[in-house]
JSON list of C-alpha atoms in Angstrom, two decimals:
[
{"chain": "A", "resi": 1, "resn": "UNK", "atom": "CA", "xyz": [1.77, 5.42, 8.61]},
{"chain": "A", "resi": 2, "resn": "UNK", "atom": "CA", "xyz": [4.97, 7.18, 9.38]},
{"chain": "A", "resi": 3, "resn": "UNK", "atom": "CA", "xyz": [4.78, 10.53, 11.26]},
{"chain": "A", "resi": 4, "resn": "UNK", "atom": "CA", "xyz": [7.15, 13.45, 11.57]},
{"chain": "A", "resi": 5, "resn": "UNK", "atom": "CA", "xyz": [6.90, 15.55, 14.79]},
{"chain": "A", "resi": 6, "resn": "UNK", "atom": "CA", "xyz": [8.23, 19.12, 14.67]},
{"chain": "A", "resi": 7, "resn": "UNK", "atom": "CA", "xyz": [8.90, 20.80, 18.11]},
{"chain": "A", "resi": 8, "resn": "UNK", "atom": "CA", "xyz": [11.74, 22.73, 19.55]},
{"chain": "A", "resi": 9, "resn": "UNK", "atom": "CA", "xyz": [14.58, 20.73, 21.18]},
{"chain": "A", "resi": 10, "resn": "UNK", "atom": "CA", "xyz": [15.06, 20.96, 24.90]},
{"chain": "A", "resi": 11, "resn": "UNK", "atom": "CA", "xyz": [11.68, 22.45, 25.49]},
{"chain": "A", "resi": 12, "resn": "UNK", "atom": "CA", "xyz": [9.07, 20.72, 27.70]},
{"chain": "A", "resi": 13, "resn": "UNK", "atom": "CA", "xyz": [5.86, 22.19, 26.24]},
{"chain": "A", "resi": 14, "resn": "UNK", "atom": "CA", "xyz": [2.94, 21.58, 23.97]},
{"chain": "A", "resi": 15, "resn": "UNK", "atom": "CA", "xyz": [4.77, 19.07, 21.94]},
{"chain": "A", "resi": 16, "resn": "UNK", "atom": "CA", "xyz": [4.85, 16.67, 24.78]},
{"chain": "A", "resi": 17, "resn": "UNK", "atom": "CA", "xyz": [1.10, 16.05, 24.55]},
{"chain": "A", "resi": 18, "resn": "UNK", "atom": "CA", "xyz": [1.61, 14.80, 20.97]},
{"chain": "A", "resi": 19, "resn": "UNK", "atom": "CA", "xyz": [4.75, 12.83, 21.95]},
{"chain": "A", "resi": 20, "resn": "UNK", "atom": "CA", "xyz": [2.99, 11.04, 24.72]},
{"chain": "A", "resi": 21, "resn": "UNK", "atom": "CA", "xyz": [0.17, 9.89, 22.32]},
{"chain": "A", "resi": 22, "resn": "UNK", "atom": "CA", "xyz": [2.74, 8.66, 19.77]},
{"chain": "A", "resi": 23, "resn": "UNK", "atom": "CA", "xyz": [4.77, 6.93, 22.39]},
{"chain": "A", "resi": 24, "resn": "UNK", "atom": "CA", "xyz": [1.74, 5.28, 24.12]},
{"chain": "A", "resi": 25, "resn": "UNK", "atom": "CA", "xyz": [0.54, 3.86, 20.78]},
{"chain": "A", "resi": 26, "resn": "UNK", "atom": "CA", "xyz": [3.86, 2.68, 19.84]},
{"chain": "A", "resi": 27, "resn": "UNK", "atom": "CA", "xyz": [3.67, 4.74, 16.65]},
{"chain": "A", "resi": 28, "resn": "UNK", "atom": "CA", "xyz": [6.30, 4.95, 13.92]},
{"chain": "A", "resi": 29, "resn": "UNK", "atom": "CA", "xyz": [7.55, 8.56, 14.23]},
{"chain": "A", "resi": 30, "resn": "UNK", "atom": "CA", "xyz": [10.65, 10.63, 14.21]},
{"chain": "A", "resi": 31, "resn": "UNK", "atom": "CA", "xyz": [11.21, 13.80, 16.39]},
{"chain": "A", "resi": 32, "resn": "UNK", "atom": "CA", "xyz": [12.69, 15.87, 13.50]},
{"chain": "A", "resi": 33, "resn": "UNK", "atom": "CA", "xyz": [14.36, 18.70, 15.48]},
{"chain": "A", "resi": 34, "resn": "UNK", "atom": "CA", "xyz": [16.11, 16.19, 17.84]},
{"chain": "A", "resi": 35, "resn": "UNK", "atom": "CA", "xyz": [17.58, 14.39, 14.79]},
{"chain": "A", "resi": 36, "resn": "UNK", "atom": "CA", "xyz": [18.31, 17.47, 12.45]},
{"chain": "A", "resi": 37, "resn": "UNK", "atom": "CA", "xyz": [18.15, 20.43, 14.82]},
{"chain": "A", "resi": 38, "resn": "UNK", "atom": "CA", "xyz": [15.77, 23.32, 15.19]},
{"chain": "A", "resi": 39, "resn": "UNK", "atom": "CA", "xyz": [16.71, 24.65, 11.84]},
{"chain": "A", "resi": 40, "resn": "UNK", "atom": "CA", "xyz": [14.68, 21.88, 10.29]},
{"chain": "A", "resi": 41, "resn": "UNK", "atom": "CA", "xyz": [11.46, 23.60, 11.55]},
{"chain": "A", "resi": 42, "resn": "UNK", "atom": "CA", "xyz": [12.19, 26.89, 9.85]},
{"chain": "A", "resi": 43, "resn": "UNK", "atom": "CA", "xyz": [11.25, 26.14, 6.36]},
{"chain": "A", "resi": 44, "resn": "UNK", "atom": "CA", "xyz": [7.72, 25.36, 7.37]},
{"chain": "A", "resi": 45, "resn": "UNK", "atom": "CA", "xyz": [7.35, 28.48, 9.53]},
{"chain": "A", "resi": 46, "resn": "UNK", "atom": "CA", "xyz": [8.55, 30.56, 6.53]},
{"chain": "A", "resi": 47, "resn": "UNK", "atom": "CA", "xyz": [6.16, 29.05, 4.18]},
{"chain": "A", "resi": 48, "resn": "UNK", "atom": "CA", "xyz": [8.77, 27.30, 1.99]},
{"chain": "A", "resi": 49, "resn": "UNK", "atom": "CA", "xyz": [7.25, 23.83, 2.35]},
{"chain": "A", "resi": 50, "resn": "UNK", "atom": "CA", "xyz": [4.00, 22.60, 0.83]},
{"chain": "A", "resi": 51, "resn": "UNK", "atom": "CA", "xyz": [0.93, 22.11, 2.95]},
{"chain": "A", "resi": 52, "resn": "UNK", "atom": "CA", "xyz": [-0.67, 24.26, 5.66]},
{"chain": "A", "resi": 53, "resn": "UNK", "atom": "CA", "xyz": [1.24, 27.01, 7.14]},
{"chain": "A", "resi": 54, "resn": "UNK", "atom": "CA", "xyz": [1.76, 26.52, 10.84]},
{"chain": "A", "resi": 55, "resn": "UNK", "atom": "CA", "xyz": [1.99, 29.45, 13.19]},
{"chain": "A", "resi": 56, "resn": "UNK", "atom": "CA", "xyz": [4.41, 27.73, 15.53]},
{"chain": "A", "resi": 57, "resn": "UNK", "atom": "CA", "xyz": [5.33, 24.25, 16.68]},
{"chain": "A", "resi": 58, "resn": "UNK", "atom": "CA", "xyz": [4.18, 21.57, 17.46]},
{"chain": "A", "resi": 59, "resn": "UNK", "atom": "CA", "xyz": [3.04, 20.49, 14.06]},
{"chain": "A", "resi": 60, "resn": "UNK", "atom": "CA", "xyz": [2.93, 17.06, 12.53]},
{"chain": "A", "resi": 61, "resn": "UNK", "atom": "CA", "xyz": [3.63, 15.82, 9.14]},
{"chain": "A", "resi": 62, "resn": "UNK", "atom": "CA", "xyz": [1.57, 12.74, 7.98]},
{"chain": "A", "resi": 63, "resn": "UNK", "atom": "CA", "xyz": [2.28, 11.91, 4.46]},
{"chain": "A", "resi": 64, "resn": "UNK", "atom": "CA", "xyz": [1.55, 15.18, 2.59]},
{"chain": "A", "resi": 65, "resn": "UNK", "atom": "CA", "xyz": [-0.58, 16.61, 5.39]},
{"chain": "A", "resi": 66, "resn": "UNK", "atom": "CA", "xyz": [0.92, 19.31, 7.67]},
{"chain": "A", "resi": 67, "resn": "UNK", "atom": "CA", "xyz": [-1.21, 19.59, 10.85]},
{"chain": "A", "resi": 68, "resn": "UNK", "atom": "CA", "xyz": [-0.63, 22.28, 13.43]},
{"chain": "A", "resi": 69, "resn": "UNK", "atom": "CA", "xyz": [-2.16, 23.13, 16.80]},
{"chain": "A", "resi": 70, "resn": "UNK", "atom": "CA", "xyz": [-1.92, 20.45, 19.55]},
{"chain": "A", "resi": 71, "resn": "UNK", "atom": "CA", "xyz": [-5.70, 19.69, 19.88]},
{"chain": "A", "resi": 72, "resn": "UNK", "atom": "CA", "xyz": [-6.02, 19.39, 16.13]},
{"chain": "A", "resi": 73, "resn": "UNK", "atom": "CA", "xyz": [-3.05, 17.07, 15.79]},
{"chain": "A", "resi": 74, "resn": "UNK", "atom": "CA", "xyz": [-4.41, 14.79, 18.54]},
{"chain": "A", "resi": 75, "resn": "UNK", "atom": "CA", "xyz": [-7.91, 14.86, 17.03]},
{"chain": "A", "resi": 76, "resn": "UNK", "atom": "CA", "xyz": [-6.40, 13.65, 13.74]},
{"chain": "A", "resi": 77, "resn": "UNK", "atom": "CA", "xyz": [-4.06, 10.98, 15.42]},
{"chain": "A", "resi": 78, "resn": "UNK", "atom": "CA", "xyz": [-6.45, 9.62, 17.97]},
{"chain": "A", "resi": 79, "resn": "UNK", "atom": "CA", "xyz": [-8.67, 7.43, 15.77]},
{"chain": "A", "resi": 80, "resn": "UNK", "atom": "CA", "xyz": [-5.74, 6.23, 13.72]},
{"chain": "A", "resi": 81, "resn": "UNK", "atom": "CA", "xyz": [-3.85, 5.24, 16.93]},
{"chain": "A", "resi": 82, "resn": "UNK", "atom": "CA", "xyz": [-6.66, 3.83, 18.80]},
{"chain": "A", "resi": 83, "resn": "UNK", "atom": "CA", "xyz": [-6.75, 6.61, 21.40]},
{"chain": "A", "resi": 84, "resn": "UNK", "atom": "CA", "xyz": [-10.40, 7.66, 21.35]},
{"chain": "A", "resi": 85, "resn": "UNK", "atom": "CA", "xyz": [-13.65, 5.70, 21.55]},
{"chain": "A", "resi": 86, "resn": "UNK", "atom": "CA", "xyz": [-15.51, 5.36, 18.30]},
{"chain": "A", "resi": 87, "resn": "UNK", "atom": "CA", "xyz": [-18.32, 7.76, 17.39]},
{"chain": "A", "resi": 88, "resn": "UNK", "atom": "CA", "xyz": [-18.58, 11.35, 16.66]},
{"chain": "A", "resi": 89, "resn": "UNK", "atom": "CA", "xyz": [-19.82, 12.35, 20.03]},
{"chain": "A", "resi": 90, "resn": "UNK", "atom": "CA", "xyz": [-16.84, 10.80, 21.84]},
{"chain": "A", "resi": 91, "resn": "UNK", "atom": "CA", "xyz": [-14.39, 12.36, 19.41]},
{"chain": "A", "resi": 92, "resn": "UNK", "atom": "CA", "xyz": [-15.94, 15.92, 19.87]},
{"chain": "A", "resi": 93, "resn": "UNK", "atom": "CA", "xyz": [-15.97, 15.46, 23.59]},
{"chain": "A", "resi": 94, "resn": "UNK", "atom": "CA", "xyz": [-12.36, 14.45, 23.57]},
{"chain": "A", "resi": 95, "resn": "UNK", "atom": "CA", "xyz": [-11.50, 17.49, 21.60]},
{"chain": "A", "resi": 96, "resn": "UNK", "atom": "CA", "xyz": [-13.40, 19.77, 23.80]},
{"chain": "A", "resi": 97, "resn": "UNK", "atom": "CA", "xyz": [-11.49, 18.41, 26.88]},
{"chain": "A", "resi": 98, "resn": "UNK", "atom": "CA", "xyz": [-8.21, 18.85, 25.12]},
{"chain": "A", "resi": 99, "resn": "UNK", "atom": "CA", "xyz": [-9.05, 22.42, 24.30]},
{"chain": "A", "resi": 100, "resn": "UNK", "atom": "CA", "xyz": [-9.99, 23.03, 27.88]},
{"chain": "A", "resi": 101, "resn": "UNK", "atom": "CA", "xyz": [-6.56, 21.61, 28.91]},
{"chain": "A", "resi": 102, "resn": "UNK", "atom": "CA", "xyz": [-5.01, 24.10, 26.35]},
{"chain": "A", "resi": 103, "resn": "UNK", "atom": "CA", "xyz": [-6.85, 26.99, 28.10]},
{"chain": "A", "resi": 104, "resn": "UNK", "atom": "CA", "xyz": [-5.45, 25.95, 31.38]},
{"chain": "A", "resi": 105, "resn": "UNK", "atom": "CA", "xyz": [-1.99, 25.54, 30.01]},
{"chain": "A", "resi": 106, "resn": "UNK", "atom": "CA", "xyz": [-2.16, 29.21, 28.83]},
{"chain": "A", "resi": 107, "resn": "UNK", "atom": "CA", "xyz": [-3.11, 30.27, 32.38]},
{"chain": "A", "resi": 108, "resn": "UNK", "atom": "CA", "xyz": [-0.24, 28.27, 33.82]},
{"chain": "A", "resi": 109, "resn": "UNK", "atom": "CA", "xyz": [2.24, 29.85, 31.38]},
{"chain": "A", "resi": 110, "resn": "UNK", "atom": "CA", "xyz": [0.96, 33.31, 32.31]},
{"chain": "A", "resi": 111, "resn": "UNK", "atom": "CA", "xyz": [1.89, 32.86, 35.94]},
{"chain": "A", "resi": 112, "resn": "UNK", "atom": "CA", "xyz": [5.54, 33.36, 35.06]},
{"chain": "A", "resi": 113, "resn": "UNK", "atom": "CA", "xyz": [4.97, 35.61, 32.00]},
{"chain": "A", "resi": 114, "resn": "UNK", "atom": "CA", "xyz": [1.94, 37.60, 32.96]},
{"chain": "A", "resi": 115, "resn": "UNK", "atom": "CA", "xyz": [2.97, 40.88, 31.05]},
{"chain": "A", "resi": 116, "resn": "UNK", "atom": "CA", "xyz": [4.76, 39.80, 27.88]},
{"chain": "A", "resi": 117, "resn": "UNK", "atom": "CA", "xyz": [6.18, 36.62, 26.49]},
{"chain": "A", "resi": 118, "resn": "UNK", "atom": "CA", "xyz": [9.26, 38.51, 25.00]},
{"chain": "A", "resi": 119, "resn": "UNK", "atom": "CA", "xyz": [10.27, 39.88, 28.52]},
{"chain": "A", "resi": 120, "resn": "UNK", "atom": "CA", "xyz": [12.39, 37.77, 30.78]},
{"chain": "A", "resi": 121, "resn": "UNK", "atom": "CA", "xyz": [10.69, 36.46, 34.02]},
{"chain": "A", "resi": 122, "resn": "UNK", "atom": "CA", "xyz": [13.03, 38.67, 36.10]},
{"chain": "A", "resi": 123, "resn": "UNK", "atom": "CA", "xyz": [11.45, 41.75, 34.32]},
{"chain": "A", "resi": 124, "resn": "UNK", "atom": "CA", "xyz": [7.94, 40.85, 35.45]},
{"chain": "A", "resi": 125, "resn": "UNK", "atom": "CA", "xyz": [8.44, 39.21, 38.84]},
{"chain": "A", "resi": 126, "resn": "UNK", "atom": "CA", "xyz": [6.11, 41.49, 40.81]},
{"chain": "A", "resi": 127, "resn": "UNK", "atom": "CA", "xyz": [3.30, 40.87, 38.35]},
{"chain": "A", "resi": 128, "resn": "UNK", "atom": "CA", "xyz": [4.15, 37.27, 38.29]},
{"chain": "A", "resi": 129, "resn": "UNK", "atom": "CA", "xyz": [3.82, 36.95, 42.09]},
{"chain": "A", "resi": 130, "resn": "UNK", "atom": "CA", "xyz": [0.34, 38.58, 41.95]},
{"chain": "A", "resi": 131, "resn": "UNK", "atom": "CA", "xyz": [-0.77, 36.38, 38.99]},
{"chain": "A", "resi": 132, "resn": "UNK", "atom": "CA", "xyz": [0.44, 33.30, 40.65]},
{"chain": "A", "resi": 133, "resn": "UNK", "atom": "CA", "xyz": [-1.42, 34.01, 43.92]},
{"chain": "A", "resi": 134, "resn": "UNK", "atom": "CA", "xyz": [-4.69, 34.42, 41.97]},
{"chain": "A", "resi": 135, "resn": "UNK", "atom": "CA", "xyz": [-3.90, 31.24, 40.02]},
{"chain": "A", "resi": 136, "resn": "UNK", "atom": "CA", "xyz": [-3.15, 29.13, 43.09]},
{"chain": "A", "resi": 137, "resn": "UNK", "atom": "CA", "xyz": [-6.32, 30.39, 44.98]},
{"chain": "A", "resi": 138, "resn": "UNK", "atom": "CA", "xyz": [-8.82, 30.52, 42.19]},
{"chain": "A", "resi": 139, "resn": "UNK", "atom": "CA", "xyz": [-7.90, 29.11, 38.83]},
{"chain": "A", "resi": 140, "resn": "UNK", "atom": "CA", "xyz": [-5.96, 25.94, 39.89]},
{"chain": "A", "resi": 141, "resn": "UNK", "atom": "CA", "xyz": [-8.93, 24.67, 42.12]},
{"chain": "A", "resi": 142, "resn": "UNK", "atom": "CA", "xyz": [-11.43, 25.62, 39.45]},
{"chain": "A", "resi": 143, "resn": "UNK", "atom": "CA", "xyz": [-9.79, 23.74, 36.47]},
{"chain": "A", "resi": 144, "resn": "UNK", "atom": "CA", "xyz": [-8.70, 20.72, 38.50]},
{"chain": "A", "resi": 145, "resn": "UNK", "atom": "CA", "xyz": [-12.12, 20.50, 40.02]},
{"chain": "A", "resi": 146, "resn": "UNK", "atom": "CA", "xyz": [-13.62, 20.44, 36.61]},
{"chain": "A", "resi": 147, "resn": "UNK", "atom": "CA", "xyz": [-11.35, 17.68, 35.40]},
{"chain": "A", "resi": 148, "resn": "UNK", "atom": "CA", "xyz": [-12.04, 15.67, 38.68]},
{"chain": "A", "resi": 149, "resn": "UNK", "atom": "CA", "xyz": [-15.67, 15.96, 37.81]},
{"chain": "A", "resi": 150, "resn": "UNK", "atom": "CA", "xyz": [-15.06, 14.82, 34.29]},
{"chain": "A", "resi": 151, "resn": "UNK", "atom": "CA", "xyz": [-13.50, 11.58, 35.69]},
{"chain": "A", "resi": 152, "resn": "UNK", "atom": "CA", "xyz": [-16.41, 11.12, 38.13]},
{"chain": "A", "resi": 153, "resn": "UNK", "atom": "CA", "xyz": [-19.02, 11.45, 35.31]},
{"chain": "A", "resi": 154, "resn": "UNK", "atom": "CA", "xyz": [-17.04, 9.19, 33.06]},
{"chain": "A", "resi": 155, "resn": "UNK", "atom": "CA", "xyz": [-16.34, 5.74, 34.46]},
{"chain": "A", "resi": 156, "resn": "UNK", "atom": "CA", "xyz": [-14.52, 7.01, 37.49]},
{"chain": "A", "resi": 157, "resn": "UNK", "atom": "CA", "xyz": [-11.05, 6.12, 36.15]},
{"chain": "A", "resi": 158, "resn": "UNK", "atom": "CA", "xyz": [-10.82, 7.74, 32.63]},
{"chain": "A", "resi": 159, "resn": "UNK", "atom": "CA", "xyz": [-12.11, 10.87, 30.98]},
{"chain": "A", "resi": 160, "resn": "UNK", "atom": "CA", "xyz": [-14.07, 8.90, 28.34]},
{"chain": "A", "resi": 161, "resn": "UNK", "atom": "CA", "xyz": [-15.48, 5.34, 28.33]},
{"chain": "A", "resi": 162, "resn": "UNK", "atom": "CA", "xyz": [-12.00, 3.87, 27.83]},
{"chain": "A", "resi": 163, "resn": "UNK", "atom": "CA", "xyz": [-8.36, 4.91, 27.70]},
{"chain": "A", "resi": 164, "resn": "UNK", "atom": "CA", "xyz": [-7.85, 7.95, 25.41]},
{"chain": "A", "resi": 165, "resn": "UNK", "atom": "CA", "xyz": [-5.44, 10.71, 24.55]},
{"chain": "A", "resi": 166, "resn": "UNK", "atom": "CA", "xyz": [-7.18, 12.95, 27.00]},
{"chain": "A", "resi": 167, "resn": "UNK", "atom": "CA", "xyz": [-5.98, 10.70, 29.86]},
{"chain": "A", "resi": 168, "resn": "UNK", "atom": "CA", "xyz": [-2.32, 11.03, 28.58]},
{"chain": "A", "resi": 169, "resn": "UNK", "atom": "CA", "xyz": [-2.84, 14.84, 28.48]},
{"chain": "A", "resi": 170, "resn": "UNK", "atom": "CA", "xyz": [-4.22, 14.91, 32.02]},
{"chain": "A", "resi": 171, "resn": "UNK", "atom": "CA", "xyz": [-1.14, 13.02, 33.15]},
{"chain": "A", "resi": 172, "resn": "UNK", "atom": "CA", "xyz": [1.14, 15.56, 31.49]},
{"chain": "A", "resi": 173, "resn": "UNK", "atom": "CA", "xyz": [-0.92, 18.31, 33.20]},
{"chain": "A", "resi": 174, "resn": "UNK", "atom": "CA", "xyz": [-0.63, 16.87, 36.66]},
{"chain": "A", "resi": 175, "resn": "UNK", "atom": "CA", "xyz": [3.11, 16.03, 36.19]},
{"chain": "A", "resi": 176, "resn": "UNK", "atom": "CA", "xyz": [3.79, 19.60, 35.06]},
{"chain": "A", "resi": 177, "resn": "UNK", "atom": "CA", "xyz": [1.88, 21.16, 38.02]},
{"chain": "A", "resi": 178, "resn": "UNK", "atom": "CA", "xyz": [3.59, 18.96, 40.44]},
{"chain": "A", "resi": 179, "resn": "UNK", "atom": "CA", "xyz": [6.90, 20.31, 39.13]},
{"chain": "A", "resi": 180, "resn": "UNK", "atom": "CA", "xyz": [5.83, 24.01, 38.95]},
{"chain": "A", "resi": 181, "resn": "UNK", "atom": "CA", "xyz": [3.57, 24.29, 42.06]},
{"chain": "A", "resi": 182, "resn": "UNK", "atom": "CA", "xyz": [4.44, 21.45, 44.52]},
{"chain": "A", "resi": 183, "resn": "UNK", "atom": "CA", "xyz": [3.20, 23.26, 47.55]},
{"chain": "A", "resi": 184, "resn": "UNK", "atom": "CA", "xyz": [-0.11, 24.24, 45.90]},
{"chain": "A", "resi": 185, "resn": "UNK", "atom": "CA", "xyz": [-0.57, 20.74, 44.54]},
{"chain": "A", "resi": 186, "resn": "UNK", "atom": "CA", "xyz": [-0.09, 19.24, 47.93]},
{"chain": "A", "resi": 187, "resn": "UNK", "atom": "CA", "xyz": [-2.77, 21.44, 49.15]},
{"chain": "A", "resi": 188, "resn": "UNK", "atom": "CA", "xyz": [-5.09, 20.05, 46.42]},
{"chain": "A", "resi": 189, "resn": "UNK", "atom": "CA", "xyz": [-4.25, 16.42, 47.14]},
{"chain": "A", "resi": 190, "resn": "UNK", "atom": "CA", "xyz": [-7.47, 15.39, 48.92]},
{"chain": "A", "resi": 191, "resn": "UNK", "atom": "CA", "xyz": [-9.58, 17.16, 46.45]},
{"chain": "A", "resi": 192, "resn": "UNK", "atom": "CA", "xyz": [-8.34, 15.36, 43.23]},
{"chain": "A", "resi": 193, "resn": "UNK", "atom": "CA", "xyz": [-8.16, 11.71, 44.10]},
{"chain": "A", "resi": 194, "resn": "UNK", "atom": "CA", "xyz": [-9.28, 10.52, 40.71]},
{"chain": "A", "resi": 195, "resn": "UNK", "atom": "CA", "xyz": [-6.79, 12.68, 38.85]},
{"chain": "A", "resi": 196, "resn": "UNK", "atom": "CA", "xyz": [-4.05, 11.34, 41.09]},
{"chain": "A", "resi": 197, "resn": "UNK", "atom": "CA", "xyz": [-5.06, 7.72, 40.47]},
{"chain": "A", "resi": 198, "resn": "UNK", "atom": "CA", "xyz": [-5.31, 8.29, 36.79]},
{"chain": "A", "resi": 199, "resn": "UNK", "atom": "CA", "xyz": [-1.80, 9.90, 36.67]},
{"chain": "A", "resi": 200, "resn": "UNK", "atom": "CA", "xyz": [-0.33, 6.98, 38.57]},
{"chain": "A", "resi": 201, "resn": "UNK", "atom": "CA", "xyz": [-1.92, 4.44, 36.07]},
{"chain": "A", "resi": 202, "resn": "UNK", "atom": "CA", "xyz": [-0.75, 6.29, 33.04]},
{"chain": "A", "resi": 203, "resn": "UNK", "atom": "CA", "xyz": [2.82, 6.33, 34.46]},
{"chain": "A", "resi": 204, "resn": "UNK", "atom": "CA", "xyz": [2.67, 2.46, 34.73]},
{"chain": "A", "resi": 205, "resn": "UNK", "atom": "CA", "xyz": [1.48, 1.87, 31.26]},
{"chain": "A", "resi": 206, "resn": "UNK", "atom": "CA", "xyz": [4.26, -0.15, 29.60]},
{"chain": "A", "resi": 207, "resn": "UNK", "atom": "CA", "xyz": [5.11, 2.17, 26.68]},
{"chain": "A", "resi": 208, "resn": "UNK", "atom": "CA", "xyz": [4.74, 5.25, 28.84]},
{"chain": "A", "resi": 209, "resn": "UNK", "atom": "CA", "xyz": [6.96, 3.80, 31.59]},
{"chain": "A", "resi": 210, "resn": "UNK", "atom": "CA", "xyz": [9.61, 3.06, 29.00]},
{"chain": "A", "resi": 211, "resn": "UNK", "atom": "CA", "xyz": [9.37, 6.52, 27.49]},
{"chain": "A", "resi": 212, "resn": "UNK", "atom": "CA", "xyz": [9.56, 8.23, 30.90]},
{"chain": "A", "resi": 213, "resn": "UNK", "atom": "CA", "xyz": [12.73, 6.23, 31.75]},
{"chain": "A", "resi": 214, "resn": "UNK", "atom": "CA", "xyz": [14.34, 7.02, 28.38]},
{"chain": "A", "resi": 215, "resn": "UNK", "atom": "CA", "xyz": [16.33, 10.13, 27.34]},
{"chain": "A", "resi": 216, "resn": "UNK", "atom": "CA", "xyz": [13.47, 10.95, 24.92]},
{"chain": "A", "resi": 217, "resn": "UNK", "atom": "CA", "xyz": [11.55, 12.39, 27.84]},
{"chain": "A", "resi": 218, "resn": "UNK", "atom": "CA", "xyz": [12.81, 15.89, 28.48]},
{"chain": "A", "resi": 219, "resn": "UNK", "atom": "CA", "xyz": [12.79, 16.82, 32.20]},
{"chain": "A", "resi": 220, "resn": "UNK", "atom": "CA", "xyz": [10.73, 19.73, 33.19]},
{"chain": "A", "resi": 221, "resn": "UNK", "atom": "CA", "xyz": [12.98, 22.88, 33.28]},
{"chain": "A", "resi": 222, "resn": "UNK", "atom": "CA", "xyz": [12.73, 26.66, 33.25]},
{"chain": "A", "resi": 223, "resn": "UNK", "atom": "CA", "xyz": [12.53, 26.84, 29.39]},
{"chain": "A", "resi": 224, "resn": "UNK", "atom": "CA", "xyz": [9.17, 25.30, 29.08]},
{"chain": "A", "resi": 225, "resn": "UNK", "atom": "CA", "xyz": [5.60, 26.07, 30.00]},
{"chain": "A", "resi": 226, "resn": "UNK", "atom": "CA", "xyz": [5.81, 24.44, 33.48]},
{"chain": "A", "resi": 227, "resn": "UNK", "atom": "CA", "xyz": [8.45, 26.43, 35.41]},
{"chain": "A", "resi": 228, "resn": "UNK", "atom": "CA", "xyz": [9.19, 26.26, 39.12]},
{"chain": "A", "resi": 229, "resn": "UNK", "atom": "CA", "xyz": [10.00, 29.53, 40.95]},
{"chain": "A", "resi": 230, "resn": "UNK", "atom": "CA", "xyz": [9.76, 29.07, 44.65]},
{"chain": "A", "resi": 231, "resn": "UNK", "atom": "CA", "xyz": [8.54, 32.67, 45.18]},
{"chain": "A", "resi": 232, "resn": "UNK", "atom": "CA", "xyz": [5.44, 31.79, 43.00]},
{"chain": "A", "resi": 233, "resn": "UNK", "atom": "CA", "xyz": [4.62, 28.73, 45.09]},
{"chain": "A", "resi": 234, "resn": "UNK", "atom": "CA", "xyz": [5.19, 29.66, 48.80]},
{"chain": "A", "resi": 235, "resn": "UNK", "atom": "CA", "xyz": [4.65, 26.96, 51.49]},
{"chain": "A", "resi": 236, "resn": "UNK", "atom": "CA", "xyz": [1.38, 27.14, 53.20]}
]
């Protein structure tokens, strides 16, 4: 199966979770906007293409199917790419975990845009400082503690009984947090040994290592979800 991934160029965001799954599996896919520009996305968003109407990227075209929302895309791809253990219970649990990651990503985004997405960061800096303090002290430990427990309850090394797209998504999550909140993440180091070990193993997987070393991997930057502003992550 040939897949078409639609996501904005230059943005390190939700599309990366889908891209990691496709890269890890060695899937046949094309990153449409990188080849044809962001304008190639617009006919879908304006309802001028057949299939489901996506609200926003990322979305995936698989044959005649148009699939939007990161967790839905990954739930569709994972059995086809061998990225989830067999059985309904495993597939549902994987999707549950991916949706929890999505909840966490929203909270991460809201540290630098706590008032409105359409306002610049500089227009909401005071609110961002307050939101980030609460995030560092309360939400970051709560979510990472949960995912550490998920690994502990699994086989100690992976979220499920074997390698899955959830492991890839946890790698992306840890990588992004290390970029956005390096000081806070250093403070969490001893509390998340399984997440740390998982992230290191994912980075060493042959297809992922090749992808990370390639120009296809967009560096984290201040246009994506994970943004580093020193004032939001003071040294302890």
